[in-house]
Short mmCIF file of C-alpha atoms and ligand atoms in Angstrom, two decimals:
data_model
loop_
_atom_site.label_atom_id
_atom_site.label_comp_id
_atom_site.label_asym_id
_atom_site.label_seq_id
_atom_site.Cartn_x
_atom_site.Cartn_y
_atom_site.Cartn_z
CA UNK A 1 0.01 0.01 0.00
CA UNK A 2 1.25 3.47 -0.83
CA UNK A 3 2.16 5.84 2.17
CA UNK A 4 -0.82 8.04 1.20
CA UNK A 5 -3.31 5.14 1.09
CA UNK A 6 -2.00 3.96 4.47
CA UNK A 7 -2.47 7.39 6.08
CA UNK A 8 -5.81 7.96 4.32
CA UNK A 9 -6.96 4.63 5.84
CA UNK A 10 -5.73 5.76 9.33
CA UNK A 11 -7.60 9.07 8.96
CA UNK A 12 -10.79 7.24 7.75
CA UNK A 13 -10.63 5.01 10.75
CA UNK A 14 -10.68 8.00 13.02
CA UNK A 15 -12.80 10.55 11.07
CA UNK A 16 -15.19 8.38 9.11
CA UNK A 17 -15.41 7.29 5.41
CA UNK A 18 -17.27 10.33 3.88
CA UNK A 19 -14.93 12.10 1.39
CA UNK A 20 -14.29 15.79 2.28
CA UNK A 21 -15.69 18.11 -0.40
CA UNK A 22 -13.10 20.75 0.26
CA UNK A 23 -9.54 20.67 1.50
CA UNK A 24 -8.10 23.88 3.15
CA UNK A 25 -4.53 24.61 3.91
CA UNK A 26 -4.11 27.52 6.38
CA UNK A 27 -1.32 29.97 6.25
CA UNK A 28 0.76 31.88 8.80
CA UNK A 29 -1.39 33.39 11.49
CA UNK A 30 -4.59 31.73 9.94
CA UNK A 31 -4.62 28.54 11.96
CA UNK A 32 -7.57 29.58 14.02
CA UNK A 33 -9.98 28.44 11.36
CA UNK A 34 -9.08 24.78 12.22
CA UNK A 35 -10.82 25.41 15.61
CA UNK A 36 -14.09 26.35 13.92
CA UNK A 37 -14.51 22.85 12.31
CA UNK A 38 -16.92 20.45 14.17
CA UNK A 39 -15.12 17.20 13.80
CA UNK A 40 -12.01 14.99 14.48
CA UNK A 41 -8.66 16.63 15.07
CA UNK A 42 -5.61 14.61 14.22
CA UNK A 43 -2.20 16.03 15.31
CA UNK A 44 0.30 15.75 12.52
CA UNK A 45 2.52 13.77 14.95
CA UNK A 46 -0.08 10.96 14.91
CA UNK A 47 0.43 10.65 11.07
CA UNK A 48 3.72 8.68 10.47
CA UNK A 49 5.72 10.40 7.76
CA UNK A 50 3.57 13.45 7.58
CA UNK A 51 5.65 16.58 7.20
CA UNK A 52 5.70 18.69 10.49
CA UNK A 53 5.07 22.37 10.05
CA UNK A 54 7.63 23.96 12.19
CA UNK A 55 6.68 27.56 11.84
CA UNK A 56 5.19 29.57 14.74
CA UNK A 57 1.70 30.90 13.81
CA UNK A 58 0.69 27.52 12.30
CA UNK A 59 -1.60 24.93 14.02
CA UNK A 60 -0.09 21.57 13.18
CA UNK A 61 -3.10 19.24 12.97
CA UNK A 62 -5.56 17.92 10.43
CA UNK A 63 -9.20 18.56 11.34
CA UNK A 64 -11.90 16.72 9.38
CA UNK A 65 -15.53 17.58 9.88
CA UNK A 66 -18.27 19.94 9.15
CA UNK A 67 -18.02 23.73 8.44
CA UNK A 68 -21.30 25.37 7.23
CA UNK A 69 -22.74 21.87 6.66
CA UNK A 70 -19.95 20.97 4.27
CA UNK A 71 -17.46 18.10 5.07
CA UNK A 72 -13.98 19.73 4.97
CA UNK A 73 -10.43 18.66 5.59
CA UNK A 74 -8.44 21.41 7.18
CA UNK A 75 -4.67 21.39 7.37
CA UNK A 76 -3.72 23.80 10.24
CA UNK A 77 -0.38 24.45 8.96
CA UNK A 78 1.98 23.68 6.02
CA UNK A 79 5.60 23.03 5.56
CA UNK A 80 7.49 25.66 3.51
CA UNK A 81 10.25 25.20 0.96
CA UNK A 82 12.50 27.31 3.26
CA UNK A 83 12.23 24.85 6.13
CA UNK A 84 14.18 21.97 4.48
CA UNK A 85 14.81 23.01 0.87
CA UNK A 86 12.37 20.47 -0.42
CA UNK A 87 9.60 22.00 -2.56
CA UNK A 88 7.79 18.68 -2.70
CA UNK A 89 7.23 18.49 1.06
CA UNK A 90 3.48 18.96 0.79
CA UNK A 91 3.05 16.21 -1.73
CA UNK A 92 2.12 13.57 0.78
CA UNK A 93 -0.64 15.71 2.33
CA UNK A 94 -2.05 16.43 -1.07
CA UNK A 95 -1.91 12.82 -2.10
CA UNK A 96 -3.76 12.00 1.10
CA UNK A 97 -6.58 14.56 0.19
CA UNK A 98 -6.93 12.94 -3.26
CA UNK A 99 -7.00 9.51 -1.63
CA UNK A 100 -9.74 10.59 0.77
CA UNK A 101 -11.72 11.57 -2.41
CA UNK A 102 -11.56 15.28 -1.90
CA UNK A 103 -12.04 17.20 -5.30
CA UNK A 104 -11.11 20.69 -4.46
CA UNK A 105 -8.39 22.56 -2.47
CA UNK A 106 -8.25 26.05 -1.13
CA UNK A 107 -4.92 27.40 -0.12
CA UNK A 108 -4.36 30.37 2.05
CA UNK A 109 -1.26 32.27 2.81
CA UNK A 110 0.07 35.54 4.40
CA UNK A 111 1.60 37.78 1.76
CA UNK A 112 3.10 41.23 1.16
CA UNK A 113 1.19 43.50 -1.27
CA UNK A 114 2.81 45.31 -4.22
CA UNK A 115 -0.35 47.25 -5.06
CA UNK A 116 -1.36 50.57 -3.68
CA UNK A 117 -5.14 49.55 -3.74
CA UNK A 118 -4.43 46.35 -1.65
CA UNK A 119 -3.14 47.04 1.90
CA UNK A 120 -2.53 45.28 5.16
CA UNK A 121 -5.66 43.43 6.33
CA UNK A 122 -7.04 43.11 2.73
CA UNK A 123 -7.52 39.82 0.76
CA UNK A 124 -6.24 38.96 -2.71
CA UNK A 125 -7.54 35.99 -4.86
CA UNK A 126 -4.76 34.50 -6.97
CA UNK A 127 -5.45 34.41 -10.61
CA UNK A 128 -1.95 33.22 -11.54
CA UNK A 129 1.49 32.97 -10.08
CA UNK A 130 5.21 33.35 -10.81
CA UNK A 131 7.46 30.65 -9.38
CA UNK A 132 10.29 33.13 -8.77
CA UNK A 133 11.90 30.78 -6.23
CA UNK A 134 13.03 28.76 -9.19
CA UNK A 135 12.32 25.41 -7.49
CA UNK A 136 9.54 23.01 -8.70
CA UNK A 137 7.97 20.19 -6.56
CA UNK A 138 7.87 17.87 -9.62
CA UNK A 139 11.63 17.65 -10.22
CA UNK A 140 12.54 14.05 -9.97
CA UNK A 141 9.01 12.88 -10.74
CA UNK A 142 9.64 10.17 -13.30
CA UNK A 143 6.12 9.93 -14.99
CA UNK A 144 5.10 11.93 -17.98
CA UNK A 145 2.39 13.38 -15.73
CA UNK A 146 5.17 15.72 -14.56
CA UNK A 147 4.63 18.00 -17.67
CA UNK A 148 1.61 19.63 -16.01
CA UNK A 149 -0.15 22.42 -17.97
CA UNK A 150 -0.55 25.40 -15.80
CA UNK A 151 -2.39 27.78 -18.12
CA UNK A 152 -5.51 27.68 -16.05
CA UNK A 153 -3.97 26.45 -12.88
CA UNK A 154 -6.12 28.61 -10.55
CA UNK A 155 -9.57 27.18 -11.05
CA UNK A 156 -11.95 29.63 -12.70
CA UNK A 157 -15.16 27.99 -11.13
CA UNK A 158 -13.82 28.03 -7.55
CA UNK A 159 -12.63 31.63 -8.08
CA UNK A 160 -16.06 32.74 -9.34
CA UNK A 161 -17.60 31.09 -6.37
CA UNK A 162 -15.22 32.89 -3.94
CA UNK A 163 -15.81 36.21 -5.76
CA UNK A 164 -19.64 35.78 -5.54
CA UNK A 165 -19.19 34.92 -1.82
CA UNK A 166 -16.94 37.97 -1.12
CA UNK A 167 -19.42 40.19 -2.93
CA UNK A 168 -22.32 38.92 -0.89
CA UNK A 169 -20.29 39.49 2.33
CA UNK A 170 -19.20 43.12 1.21
CA UNK A 171 -15.59 41.98 1.33
CA UNK A 172 -13.18 43.27 -1.36
CA UNK A 173 -11.61 40.38 -3.18
CA UNK A 174 -9.29 41.75 -5.87
CA UNK A 175 -7.64 39.25 -8.25
CA UNK A 176 -3.88 39.32 -8.75
CA UNK A 177 -0.71 37.47 -9.47
CA UNK A 178 1.39 35.98 -6.52
CA UNK A 179 5.13 35.81 -6.77
CA UNK A 180 6.80 33.03 -4.80
CA UNK A 181 10.04 33.84 -3.25
CA UNK A 182 11.80 31.10 -1.26
CA UNK A 183 12.23 32.97 1.94
CA UNK A 184 12.91 32.68 4.78
CA UNK A 185 14.46 36.15 4.57
CA UNK A 186 12.14 38.80 3.45
CA UNK A 187 12.61 40.44 -0.03
CA UNK A 188 14.89 43.31 -0.53
CA UNK A 189 13.31 46.57 -2.00
CA UNK A 190 15.08 45.87 -5.25
CA UNK A 191 13.42 42.44 -5.44
CA UNK A 192 10.07 43.89 -4.82
CA UNK A 193 10.54 46.47 -7.56
CA UNK A 194 11.64 43.57 -9.87
CA UNK A 195 8.59 41.43 -8.94
CA UNK A 196 6.36 44.33 -9.73
CA UNK A 197 8.01 44.77 -13.14
CA UNK A 198 7.55 41.06 -13.76
CA UNK A 199 3.82 41.44 -13.14
CA UNK A 200 3.34 40.49 -9.62
CA UNK A 201 0.68 41.93 -7.25
CA UNK A 202 1.76 40.11 -4.05
CA UNK A 203 4.80 38.27 -2.77
CA UNK A 204 5.09 35.28 -0.35
CA UNK A 205 6.97 32.14 0.60
CA UNK A 206 4.38 29.39 -0.12
CA UNK A 207 1.42 28.20 -2.04
CA UNK A 208 3.02 27.87 -5.50
CA UNK A 209 4.46 24.34 -4.85
CA UNK A 210 1.06 23.26 -3.58
CA UNK A 211 -0.76 24.65 -6.67
CA UNK A 212 1.63 22.69 -8.94
CA UNK A 213 1.26 19.57 -6.88
CA UNK A 214 -2.55 19.94 -6.75
CA UNK A 215 -2.80 20.19 -10.48
CA UNK A 216 -0.30 17.20 -10.93
CA UNK A 217 -2.66 15.21 -8.65
CA UNK A 218 -5.78 16.33 -10.52
CA UNK A 219 -7.15 18.41 -7.65
CA UNK A 220 -9.02 21.62 -8.57
CA UNK A 221 -7.28 24.44 -6.66
CA UNK A 222 -7.54 28.07 -5.84
CA UNK A 223 -5.66 30.35 -3.39
CA UNK A 224 -6.30 33.50 -1.27
CA UNK A 225 -3.69 35.79 0.20
CA UNK A 226 -4.17 37.59 3.39
CA UNK A 227 -2.14 40.73 3.01
CA UNK A 228 -0.18 41.57 6.19
CA UNK A 229 2.16 44.28 4.92
CA UNK A 230 3.32 46.16 1.82
CA UNK A 231 6.36 44.70 0.08
CA UNK A 232 9.75 45.69 1.38
CA UNK A 233 10.48 49.37 0.51
CA UNK A 234 6.88 50.30 -0.29
CA UNK A 235 6.00 51.64 3.03
CA UNK A 236 7.68 52.66 6.28
CA UNK A 237 6.15 49.77 8.29
CA UNK A 238 8.42 47.14 9.81
CA UNK A 239 8.41 43.80 8.00
CA UNK A 240 8.89 40.86 10.30
CA UNK A 241 7.28 37.40 11.22
CA UNK A 242 5.89 38.91 14.37
CA UNK A 243 4.14 41.64 12.31
CA UNK A 244 2.86 38.97 9.98
CA UNK A 245 1.34 37.01 12.83
CA UNK A 246 -0.09 40.09 14.36
CA UNK A 247 -1.76 41.38 11.12
CA UNK A 248 -3.01 38.09 9.77
CA UNK A 249 -6.10 37.90 12.08
CA UNK A 250 -7.41 41.14 10.52
CA UNK A 251 -7.57 39.62 7.03
CA UNK A 252 -8.41 36.26 8.53
CA UNK A 253 -11.79 37.49 9.91
CA UNK A 254 -12.72 38.68 6.38
CA UNK A 255 -11.43 35.42 4.90
CA UNK A 256 -13.55 33.33 7.31
CA UNK A 257 -16.82 35.21 6.32
CA UNK A 258 -15.93 34.60 2.56
CA UNK A 259 -15.11 31.05 3.11
CA UNK A 260 -18.22 30.32 5.24
CA UNK A 261 -20.45 31.98 2.60
CA UNK A 262 -18.73 30.05 -0.18
CA UNK A 263 -19.32 26.67 1.69
CA UNK A 264 -22.95 27.62 2.24
CA UNK A 265 -23.34 28.22 -1.40
CA UNK A 266 -21.64 24.89 -2.56
N1 HPA B 1 7.10 38.73 1.76
C1 HPA B 1 7.05 37.43 1.85
N2 HPA B 1 6.24 36.68 2.51
C2 HPA B 1 5.41 37.38 3.28
C3 HPA B 1 5.39 38.77 3.33
C4 HPA B 1 6.28 39.55 2.57
O1 HPA B 1 6.28 40.77 2.53
N3 HPA B 1 4.43 39.07 4.23
C5 HPA B 1 3.85 37.95 4.68
N4 HPA B 1 4.42 36.92 4.06
#
């Protein structure tokens, strides 16, 4: 049995057989949403071989249960490329989601904005991305399935559903391009200017490997950024992980409203 099949069986034994309709990966400072799900929480440490999210501000457990009447699988934290240098670290969790019969994935992250009209506390819906970190989670994958088309990687239908939900909630949800930097150091002002010239609207240290892996695995995927700061050099504010964790809840409250409405509409 494959590792993902083994872990999916373990998860089903604890949380029940019904397939989750939506998988949700929570970014830095957004782990609180995992507490809102009525269901079974499984610490990552109970899932042998499961990558441990070692970043403060994450909530390292998988919660499977109901949110707004929809069965969801919520990952309270993710592993980042910058933790071990392996961009494929989230492959097993996403394989497990597929194994559980989950069809769609929503990724969330904390990000820096490059746009004057999107500020700290605002949300941005990704309509495309730039893998500026240069790594790819499918390097070493031997099958021809590795040649994944990413022309429409960010699912149009999920995006439309999220936009409608945001509109109904009166929450601004502009679309934009997310540029993936490896981190863990923040960007320099010159890198932020470069990213802007390349066509980016926001920058962050996650999400892109998971979008690529999700498409490889045939999961429909979309992603929302919670903006915690302006990109380096664009404002006088201090950029730090502490600041990210302090600011994330502002946008997280909006994200939760949008997500709850999206689920009710499913
Ligand atoms: N850059 C990269 N990642 C981030 C930022 C940023 O400015 N803010 C929150 N996560």
